[in-house]
Amino acid sequence: MDEKMIPSLTLEPEKEAAAAPIPEPEPIKPVRLEDQSLTPEEMKVVNDFAEKIDIKDATVVLQYGAASQRKVADFSGSALERVKTKDLGEVGGMVTNLITELKGFEIEPDEKKGFLGLFKKAQNQMEGIKARYTKVETNVEQIQGVLEGHQVQLLKDISVLDKMYEMNLVYFKELTMYILAGKKKLEEVRQTELKALVEKAHRSGLPEDAQAAKDLDNMCGRFEKKLYDLELTRNISIQMAPQIRLVQNNDSMMVEKIQSSIVNTIPLWKSQMVLALGLANSQQAIEAQRAVTDMTNELLRRNAAALKQGTIEAAKESERGIVDIETLQQTNRSLIETLDEVIKIQDEGRAKRAAAEEELGRIEGELKAKLLEIRH
């Protein structure tokens, strides 16, 4: 590993590596009950108990291992009840509500509505922010209290589930020992008593000997079925172990989630709100200062524009004469036009009067001539 590896160089194109064959999954080796590891002390208990079993006693066969079966059944029922009554959805809902409350609080600046109401508006806005913060903080504290209660309950449940897991291991070991002792006794009876009765029935040919062998064989069969029932119960106990751990894992995850919300999320939100309120105050001060500066600049611009306009108009007025040359030119043109118009009118009047005089003379002549005609 300490030596430097020198890379190899080649001009040959790299050949595609042949696809590696997909290995077939190894067959699952079934678990044999006889392979279960028991301590020498436990094996001694199994062997001693096997000697006490009387397969011929129907009551013994009926009650064999029943106590352990009842323990597992009661244990399964209690475990199921704990799972049914545990509402992890409620805890998740409370965490979701917490996040919703925290996300729902946002500081949004109001729109400006003029300079005169700026400072009063800023104060009202700040009071509104504080009121919303107080409301959200109250809701958050209520949610936090509920979550802390759930956290305590979940921690208790985890401890109880640990004890249940240990109890399940005891039940599992107990059922294993019952089954091993029963199988040991069943094998012993079949190899000794049953075998002897069958041989005796074959030798004697008597029906009562055949019936005795048959009865013992039926008893062995019933006991074998009883052992099978115990194996089913034992399998339930095997499945119960990972189920308990799954429930514990769910509880642990929810405890961690609650712990993170209480220790990290809520304090972080509060510290951020303190900063946000401080920033809101600073922002409002900045806005007020900006409004004052903008108003000052606007007034200066307006005054400068007014001063410029007034100065220009004053200068123009000071440079003007009493009467503008344009006005004199206009009045002169009007006067000339008036005089021309008067002269024209006078000329036309004289012409009209001359024509009228001539017409009057003609009329007078016509009248005289007419009068002369009447006299003749």
Coordinates of N, CA and C in Angstrom, one line a residue, residues 64-266:
Y64 N -51.4 -28.7 28.0 CA -50.0 -28.6 27.8 C -49.6 -27.2 27.1
G65 N -48.8 -26.4 27.8 CA -48.4 -25.1 27.2 C -49.4 -24.1 27.1
A66 N -50.7 -24.4 27.7 CA -51.8 -23.4 27.6 C -51.4 -22.1 28.3
A67 N -50.7 -22.2 29.4 CA -50.4 -21.0 30.2 C -49.6 -20.1 29.4
S68 N -48.6 -20.6 28.7 CA -47.7 -19.8 27.9 C -48.5 -19.2 26.7
Q69 N -49.4 -20.0 26.1 CA -50.2 -19.5 25.0 C -51.1 -18.3 25.5
R70 N -51.6 -18.5 26.7 CA -52.4 -17.4 27.2 C -51.6 -16.1 27.5
K71 N -50.4 -16.3 28.0 CA -49.5 -15.2 28.2 C -49.2 -14.4 26.9
V72 N -48.9 -15.2 25.8 CA -48.6 -14.6 24.5 C -49.8 -13.9 24.0
A73 N -51.0 -14.5 24.2 CA -52.3 -13.9 23.7 C -52.6 -12.6 24.4
D74 N -52.4 -12.7 25.8 CA -52.7 -11.5 26.6 C -51.7 -10.4 26.2
F75 N -50.4 -10.8 26.0 CA -49.3 -9.9 25.7 C -49.6 -9.3 24.4
S76 N -50.0 -10.1 23.4 CA -50.3 -9.5 22.0 C -51.4 -8.5 22.1
G77 N -52.5 -8.9 22.9 CA -53.6 -8.0 23.0 C -53.2 -6.7 23.6
S78 N -52.4 -6.7 24.7 CA -52.0 -5.4 25.3 C -51.1 -4.6 24.4
A79 N -50.2 -5.3 23.7 CA -49.4 -4.6 22.7 C -50.2 -3.9 21.6
L80 N -51.2 -4.7 21.1 CA -52.1 -4.1 20.1 C -52.9 -2.9 20.6
E81 N -53.3 -3.0 21.9 CA -54.1 -2.0 22.5 C -53.3 -0.7 22.6
R82 N -52.0 -0.8 22.9 CA -51.2 0.3 23.1 C -51.0 1.0 21.7
V83 N -50.9 0.1 20.7 CA -50.7 0.7 19.3 C -52.0 1.4 18.9
K84 N -53.1 0.8 19.2 CA -54.4 1.4 18.7 C -54.7 2.7 19.4
T85 N -54.4 2.7 20.7 CA -54.7 4.0 21.5 C -53.6 5.1 21.3
K86 N -52.5 4.7 20.7 CA -51.5 5.7 20.5 C -51.8 6.5 19.2
D87 N -52.1 7.8 19.3 CA -52.4 8.6 18.1 C -51.2 9.4 17.7
L88 N -50.3 8.7 17.0 CA -49.1 9.5 16.5 C -49.5 10.5 15.4
G89 N -50.7 10.3 14.8 CA -51.1 11.3 13.8 C -51.4 12.6 14.5
E90 N -51.9 12.5 15.8 CA -52.2 13.8 16.5 C -50.9 14.5 16.8
V91 N -49.9 13.8 17.1 CA -48.6 14.4 17.4 C -48.0 15.1 16.1
G92 N -48.1 14.3 15.0 CA -47.7 14.9 13.7 C -48.5 16.1 13.3
G93 N -49.8 16.1 13.6 CA -50.7 17.2 13.4 C -50.3 18.4 14.2
M94 N -49.9 18.2 15.5 CA -49.5 19.3 16.3 C -48.2 19.9 15.8
V95 N -47.3 19.1 15.4 CA -46.0 19.6 14.8 C -46.3 20.4 13.6
T96 N -47.2 19.9 12.7 CA -47.6 20.6 11.5 C -48.2 22.0 11.9
N97 N -49.1 22.0 12.9 CA -49.8 23.2 13.3 C -48.7 24.2 13.8
L98 N -47.7 23.7 14.5 CA -46.7 24.6 15.0 C -45.9 25.2 13.9
I99 N -45.6 24.5 12.8 CA -44.9 25.0 11.7 C -45.8 26.0 11.0
T100 N -47.1 25.7 10.9 CA -48.0 26.6 10.2 C -48.1 28.0 11.0
E101 N -48.2 27.9 12.3 CA -48.2 29.1 13.1 C -47.0 30.0 12.9
L102 N -45.8 29.3 12.9 CA -44.6 30.0 12.8 C -44.4 30.7 11.4
K103 N -44.8 29.9 10.4 CA -44.7 30.4 9.0 C -45.8 31.5 8.7
G104 N -46.9 31.4 9.4 CA -48.0 32.4 9.2 C -47.6 33.8 9.7
F105 N -46.6 33.9 10.5 CA -46.3 35.3 11.1 C -45.2 35.9 10.2
E106 N -45.6 36.9 9.4 CA -44.7 37.6 8.6 C -44.9 39.1 8.8
I107 N -43.8 39.8 8.8 CA -43.8 41.3 8.9 C -43.8 41.9 7.5
E108 N -44.9 42.4 7.1 CA -45.1 43.0 5.8 C -45.3 44.5 5.9
P109 N -44.4 45.3 5.3 CA -44.6 46.8 5.4 C -45.9 47.3 4.7
D110 N -46.5 48.3 5.4 CA -47.7 48.8 4.8 C -47.4 49.8 3.7
E111 N -48.3 50.1 2.8 CA -48.1 51.1 1.7 C -48.1 52.5 2.3
K112 N -47.3 53.4 1.7 CA -47.2 54.8 2.2 C -48.5 55.5 1.8
K113 N -48.9 56.4 2.7 CA -50.1 57.1 2.4 C -49.9 58.6 2.8
G114 N -48.8 59.2 2.5 CA -48.6 60.6 2.7 C -47.6 60.8 3.8
F115 N -47.1 62.0 3.8 CA -46.0 62.4 4.8 C -46.6 62.7 6.2
L116 N -47.8 63.4 6.2 CA -48.3 63.8 7.5 C -48.7 62.7 8.4
G117 N -49.2 61.6 7.8 CA -49.6 60.4 8.7 C -48.5 59.4 8.8
L118 N -47.3 59.7 8.3 CA -46.3 58.6 8.3 C -45.9 58.1 9.7
F119 N -45.7 59.1 10.6 CA -45.2 58.7 12.0 C -46.3 58.0 12.7
K120 N -47.5 58.5 12.6 CA -48.6 57.8 13.3 C -48.9 56.4 12.7
K121 N -48.8 56.4 11.4 CA -49.0 55.0 10.7 C -47.9 54.0 11.1
A122 N -46.7 54.5 11.2 CA -45.6 53.6 11.7 C -45.8 53.1 13.1
Q123 N -46.3 53.9 13.9 CA -46.6 53.5 15.3 C -47.8 52.5 15.3
N124 N -48.8 52.7 14.5 CA -49.9 51.8 14.4 C -49.5 50.5 13.8
Q125 N -48.6 50.5 12.8 CA -48.1 49.3 12.2 C -47.3 48.5 13.2
M126 N -46.5 49.2 14.0 CA -45.7 48.5 15.0 C -46.6 47.8 16.1
E127 N -47.6 48.5 16.5 CA -48.5 47.9 17.5 C -49.2 46.7 16.9
G128 N -49.6 46.8 15.6 CA -50.2 45.6 14.9 C -49.2 44.4 14.9
I129 N -48.0 44.7 14.6 CA -47.0 43.6 14.5 C -46.8 42.9 15.9
K130 N -46.8 43.8 16.9 CA -46.6 43.2 18.3 C -47.9 42.4 18.7
A131 N -49.1 42.9 18.3 CA -50.3 42.2 18.6 C -50.3 40.8 17.9
R132 N -49.9 40.8 16.7 CA -49.9 39.5 15.9 C -48.8 38.6 16.6
Y133 N -47.7 39.1 16.9 CA -46.6 38.3 17.6 C -47.1 37.7 18.9
T134 N -47.8 38.5 19.7 CA -48.4 38.0 20.9 C -49.4 36.9 20.7
K135 N -50.2 37.0 19.7 CA -51.2 36.0 19.4 C -50.5 34.7 19.0
V136 N -49.6 34.8 18.0 CA -48.9 33.6 17.6 C -48.1 33.0 18.7
E137 N -47.5 33.8 19.5 CA -46.7 33.3 20.7 C -47.6 32.5 21.6
T138 N -48.8 33.0 21.9 CA -49.7 32.3 22.7 C -50.1 30.9 22.1
N139 N -50.4 30.9 20.8 CA -50.7 29.6 20.2 C -49.5 28.7 20.2
V140 N -48.3 29.2 20.0 CA -47.1 28.4 20.0 C -46.9 27.8 21.3
E141 N -47.1 28.6 22.4 CA -46.9 28.0 23.7 C -47.9 26.9 24.1
Q142 N -49.1 27.1 23.6 CA -50.1 26.1 23.8 C -49.7 24.8 23.1
I143 N -49.3 24.9 21.9 CA -48.9 23.7 21.1 C -47.7 23.1 21.8
Q144 N -46.8 23.9 22.2 CA -45.6 23.4 22.9 C -45.9 22.6 24.1
G145 N -46.9 23.1 24.9 CA -47.3 22.4 26.1 C -47.9 21.0 25.8
V146 N -48.7 21.0 24.7 CA -49.3 19.7 24.3 C -48.2 18.8 23.8
L147 N -47.3 19.3 23.0 CA -46.2 18.5 22.5 C -45.3 17.9 23.7
E148 N -45.1 18.7 24.7 CA -44.3 18.2 25.8 C -45.0 17.1 26.5
G149 N -46.3 17.2 26.6 CA -47.1 16.1 27.2 C -47.0 14.9 26.4
H150 N -47.1 15.0 25.1 CA -46.9 13.8 24.2 C -45.5 13.2 24.3
Q151 N -44.5 14.1 24.5 CA -43.2 13.6 24.6 C -43.0 12.8 25.8
V152 N -43.5 13.3 26.9 CA -43.4 12.5 28.2 C -44.1 11.1 28.0
Q153 N -45.3 11.1 27.4 CA -46.0 9.9 27.3 C -45.2 8.9 26.3
L154 N -44.7 9.5 25.3 CA -43.9 8.6 24.3 C -42.7 8.0 25.0
L155 N -42.0 8.8 25.8 CA -40.8 8.3 26.6 C -41.3 7.1 27.5
K156 N -42.4 7.3 28.2 CA -42.9 6.2 29.0 C -43.2 5.0 28.2
D157 N -43.9 5.2 27.0 CA -44.2 4.1 26.1 C -43.0 3.3 25.7
I158 N -41.9 4.1 25.3 CA -40.7 3.4 24.9 C -40.1 2.5 26.0
S159 N -40.2 3.0 27.3 CA -39.7 2.2 28.4 C -40.6 1.0 28.6
V160 N -41.9 1.2 28.4 CA -42.8 0.0 28.6 C -42.6 -1.0 27.5
L161 N -42.3 -0.5 26.3 CA -42.1 -1.4 25.1 C -40.8 -2.2 25.3
D162 N -39.8 -1.6 26.0 CA -38.6 -2.3 26.3 C -38.9 -3.5 27.2
K163 N -39.7 -3.2 28.2 CA -40.1 -4.3 29.1 C -40.9 -5.4 28.4
M164 N -41.8 -4.9 27.5 CA -42.6 -5.9 26.7 C -41.7 -6.7 25.8
Y165 N -40.7 -6.1 25.3 CA -39.8 -6.9 24.4 C -39.0 -7.9 25.3
E166 N -38.6 -7.6 26.5 CA -37.9 -8.6 27.3 C -38.9 -9.7 27.7
M167 N -40.2 -9.3 28.0 CA -41.2 -10.3 28.4 C -41.4 -11.2 27.2
N168 N -41.5 -10.7 26.0 CA -41.7 -11.5 24.8 C -40.6 -12.5 24.6
L169 N -39.3 -12.1 24.9 CA -38.2 -13.0 24.9 C -38.4 -14.2 25.9
V170 N -38.9 -13.8 27.0 CA -39.1 -14.9 28.1 C -40.2 -15.8 27.6
Y171 N -41.3 -15.3 27.0 CA -42.4 -16.2 26.5 C -41.9 -17.0 25.4
F172 N -41.1 -16.4 24.5 CA -40.5 -17.2 23.4 C -39.6 -18.3 23.9
K173 N -38.8 -18.1 24.8 CA -37.9 -19.1 25.4 C -38.8 -20.2 26.1
E174 N -39.8 -19.8 26.8 CA -40.7 -20.7 27.5 C -41.4 -21.6 26.5
L175 N -41.9 -21.1 25.5 CA -42.6 -21.9 24.4 C -41.6 -22.9 23.8
T176 N -40.4 -22.4 23.5 CA -39.4 -23.2 22.9 C -39.1 -24.4 23.8
M177 N -39.0 -24.2 25.1 CA -38.7 -25.3 26.1 C -39.9 -26.2 26.1
Y178 N -41.1 -25.7 26.1 CA -42.3 -26.6 26.1 C -42.3 -27.5 24.9
I179 N -42.0 -26.9 23.8 CA -42.0 -27.7 22.5 C -40.9 -28.7 22.5
L180 N -39.7 -28.3 22.9 CA -38.6 -29.3 22.9 C -38.9 -30.5 23.9
A181 N -39.4 -30.1 25.1 CA -39.7 -31.2 26.0 C -40.8 -32.1 25.5
G182 N -41.8 -31.5 24.8 CA -42.9 -32.3 24.3 C -42.4 -33.2 23.2
K183 N -41.6 -32.7 22.3 CA -41.1 -33.5 21.2 C -40.2 -34.6 21.7
K184 N -39.4 -34.3 22.7 CA -38.6 -35.3 23.3 C -39.4 -36.4 23.9
K185 N -40.5 -36.1 24.6 CA -41.4 -37.1 25.2 C -42.1 -37.8 24.1
L186 N -42.6 -37.1 23.0 CA -43.3 -37.8 22.0 C -42.4 -38.8 21.2
E187 N -41.2 -38.4 21.0 CA -40.3 -39.3 20.3 C -40.0 -40.5 21.2
E188 N -39.9 -40.3 22.4 CA -39.6 -41.4 23.4 C -40.7 -42.4 23.4
V189 N -42.0 -41.9 23.5 CA -43.2 -42.8 23.6 C -43.3 -43.5 22.3
R190 N -43.1 -42.9 21.2 CA -43.3 -43.6 19.9 C -42.2 -44.7 19.7
Q191 N -41.0 -44.4 20.2 CA -40.0 -45.4 20.0 C -40.0 -46.5 21.0
T192 N -40.7 -46.3 22.1 CA -40.7 -47.3 23.1 C -42.1 -47.9 23.3
E193 N -43.0 -47.2 24.0 CA -44.3 -47.7 24.3 C -45.1 -48.1 23.1
L194 N -45.2 -47.1 22.2 CA -46.0 -47.4 21.0 C -45.4 -48.5 20.1
K195 N -44.1 -48.5 20.0 CA -43.5 -49.6 19.2 C -43.7 -50.9 19.8
A196 N -43.6 -51.0 21.2 CA -43.8 -52.2 21.9 C -45.3 -52.7 21.7
L197 N -46.2 -51.8 21.8 CA -47.7 -52.2 21.6 C -47.9 -52.7 20.2
V198 N -47.3 -52.1 19.2 CA -47.5 -52.5 17.9 C -47.0 -53.9 17.7
E199 N -45.8 -54.1 18.2 CA -45.2 -55.5 18.1 C -46.0 -56.5 18.8
K200 N -46.5 -56.1 19.9 CA -47.3 -57.1 20.7 C -48.6 -57.4 20.0
A201 N -49.2 -56.4 19.3 CA -50.5 -56.6 18.6 C -50.2 -57.5 17.4
H202 N -49.0 -57.4 16.8 CA -48.7 -58.2 15.6 C -48.5 -59.7 16.1
R203 N -47.9 -59.8 17.2 CA -47.6 -61.2 17.7 C -48.8 -61.9 18.2
S204 N -49.6 -61.2 18.9 CA -50.8 -61.8 19.5 C -52.0 -61.9 18.6
G205 N -52.1 -60.9 17.7 CA -53.3 -60.9 16.8 C -54.6 -60.6 17.5
L206 N -54.5 -60.2 18.8 CA -55.7 -59.9 19.6 C -56.2 -58.5 19.3
P207 N -57.5 -58.3 19.1 CA -58.0 -57.0 18.8 C -57.8 -56.0 19.9
E208 N -57.8 -56.5 21.2 CA -57.6 -55.5 22.3 C -56.2 -55.0 22.2
D209 N -55.2 -55.8 21.8 CA -53.8 -55.3 21.7 C -53.7 -54.3 20.5
A210 N -54.4 -54.6 19.4 CA -54.4 -53.6 18.3 C -55.1 -52.3 18.7
Q211 N -56.2 -52.4 19.5 CA -56.8 -51.2 19.9 C -56.0 -50.4 20.8
A212 N -55.2 -51.1 21.7 CA -54.4 -50.4 22.6 C -53.3 -49.6 21.9
A213 N -52.7 -50.3 20.8 CA -51.7 -49.6 20.0 C -52.3 -48.4 19.3
K214 N -53.5 -48.6 18.8 CA -54.2 -47.5 18.1 C -54.5 -46.3 19.0
D215 N -55.0 -46.6 20.2 CA -55.3 -45.6 21.1 C -54.1 -44.7 21.5
L216 N -53.0 -45.4 21.7 CA -51.7 -44.7 22.0 C -51.3 -43.9 20.8
D217 N -51.4 -44.4 19.6 CA -51.0 -43.7 18.4 C -51.9 -42.4 18.3
N218 N -53.2 -42.5 18.5 CA -54.1 -41.4 18.5 C -53.7 -40.3 19.5
M219 N -53.3 -40.8 20.7 CA -52.9 -39.9 21.7 C -51.6 -39.2 21.3
C220 N -50.7 -39.9 20.7 CA -49.5 -39.3 20.2 C -49.8 -38.2 19.1
G221 N -50.8 -38.6 18.2 CA -51.2 -37.6 17.2 C -51.8 -36.3 17.8
R222 N -52.7 -36.5 18.8 CA -53.3 -35.3 19.4 C -52.2 -34.5 20.1
F223 N -51.2 -35.1 20.7 CA -50.2 -34.4 21.4 C -49.3 -33.7 20.3
E224 N -49.1 -34.3 19.2 CA -48.3 -33.7 18.1 C -49.0 -32.5 17.6
K225 N -50.3 -32.5 17.5 CA -51.1 -31.3 17.0 C -51.0 -30.2 18.1
K226 N -51.0 -30.6 19.4 CA -50.8 -29.6 20.4 C -49.5 -28.9 20.3
L227 N -48.4 -29.7 20.0 CA -47.1 -29.1 19.9 C -47.1 -28.2 18.6
Y228 N -47.8 -28.6 17.6 CA -47.9 -27.7 16.4 C -48.5 -26.4 16.7
D229 N -49.6 -26.4 17.6 CA -50.3 -25.2 18.0 C -49.3 -24.3 18.8
L230 N -48.5 -25.0 19.6 CA -47.5 -24.2 20.4 C -46.4 -23.6 19.4
E231 N -46.1 -24.3 18.4 CA -45.1 -23.7 17.4 C -45.7 -22.5 16.7
L232 N -47.1 -22.6 16.4 CA -47.7 -21.4 15.8 C -47.7 -20.2 16.8
T233 N -48.0 -20.5 18.1 CA -47.9 -19.4 19.1 C -46.5 -18.9 19.2
R234 N -45.5 -19.8 19.1 CA -44.1 -19.4 19.2 C -43.8 -18.5 18.0
N235 N -44.3 -18.8 16.8 CA -44.0 -17.9 15.6 C -44.7 -16.5 15.8
I236 N -45.8 -16.5 16.4 CA -46.4 -15.2 16.7 C -45.5 -14.4 17.6
S237 N -44.9 -15.1 18.6 CA -44.0 -14.4 19.5 C -42.8 -13.9 18.8
I238 N -42.3 -14.7 17.8 CA -41.2 -14.2 17.0 C -41.5 -13.0 16.2
Q239 N -42.7 -12.9 15.6 CA -43.1 -11.8 14.9 C -43.3 -10.5 15.8
M240 N -43.7 -10.8 17.0 CA -44.0 -9.7 17.9 C -42.7 -8.9 18.2
A241 N -41.5 -9.5 18.2 CA -40.3 -8.8 18.6 C -40.0 -7.6 17.6
P242 N -40.0 -7.9 16.3 CA -39.7 -6.7 15.4 C -40.9 -5.7 15.4
Q243 N -42.1 -6.2 15.6 CA -43.2 -5.3 15.7 C -43.1 -4.3 16.8
I244 N -42.6 -4.8 18.0 CA -42.4 -3.9 19.1 C -41.3 -2.9 18.8
R245 N -40.2 -3.4 18.2 CA -39.1 -2.5 17.8 C -39.6 -1.4 16.8
L246 N -40.5 -1.8 15.9 CA -41.0 -0.8 14.9 C -41.8 0.3 15.6
V247 N -42.7 -0.1 16.6 CA -43.4 0.8 17.3 C -42.5 1.7 18.2
Q248 N -41.5 1.1 18.8 CA -40.5 1.9 19.5 C -39.8 2.9 18.6
N249 N -39.4 2.4 17.4 CA -38.7 3.3 16.5 C -39.6 4.5 16.1
N250 N -40.9 4.3 15.9 CA -41.8 5.4 15.6 C -41.9 6.3 16.7
D251 N -42.0 5.8 17.9 CA -42.1 6.6 19.1 C -40.8 7.5 19.3
S252 N -39.7 6.8 19.0 CA -38.4 7.5 19.2 C -38.3 8.7 18.1
M253 N -38.7 8.4 16.9 CA -38.6 9.4 15.9 C -39.5 10.6 16.2
M254 N -40.7 10.3 16.8 CA -41.6 11.4 17.2 C -41.0 12.2 18.4
V255 N -40.4 11.5 19.3 CA -39.8 12.2 20.4 C -38.7 13.1 19.9
E256 N -37.9 12.6 19.0 CA -36.8 13.4 18.4 C -37.4 14.7 17.7
K257 N -38.5 14.4 17.0 CA -39.1 15.5 16.2 C -39.6 16.6 17.2
I258 N -40.3 16.1 18.3 CA -40.8 17.1 19.3 C -39.7 17.8 19.9
Q259 N -38.6 17.0 20.3 CA -37.5 17.7 21.0 C -36.8 18.7 20.1
S260 N -36.7 18.4 18.8 CA -36.1 19.4 17.9 C -37.0 20.7 17.8
S261 N -38.3 20.4 17.8 CA -39.3 21.6 17.7 C -39.2 22.5 18.9
I262 N -39.1 21.8 20.1 CA -39.1 22.6 21.4 C -37.7 23.2 21.6
V263 N -36.6 22.5 21.3 CA -35.3 23.0 21.6 C -34.8 23.9 20.5
N264 N -35.1 23.6 19.3 CA -34.5 24.4 18.2 C -35.5 25.3 17.5
T265 N -36.6 24.8 17.0 CA -37.5 25.6 16.2 C -38.1 26.8 16.9
I266 N -38.7 26.5 18.1 CA -39.4 27.6 18.8 C -38.4 28.7 19.3

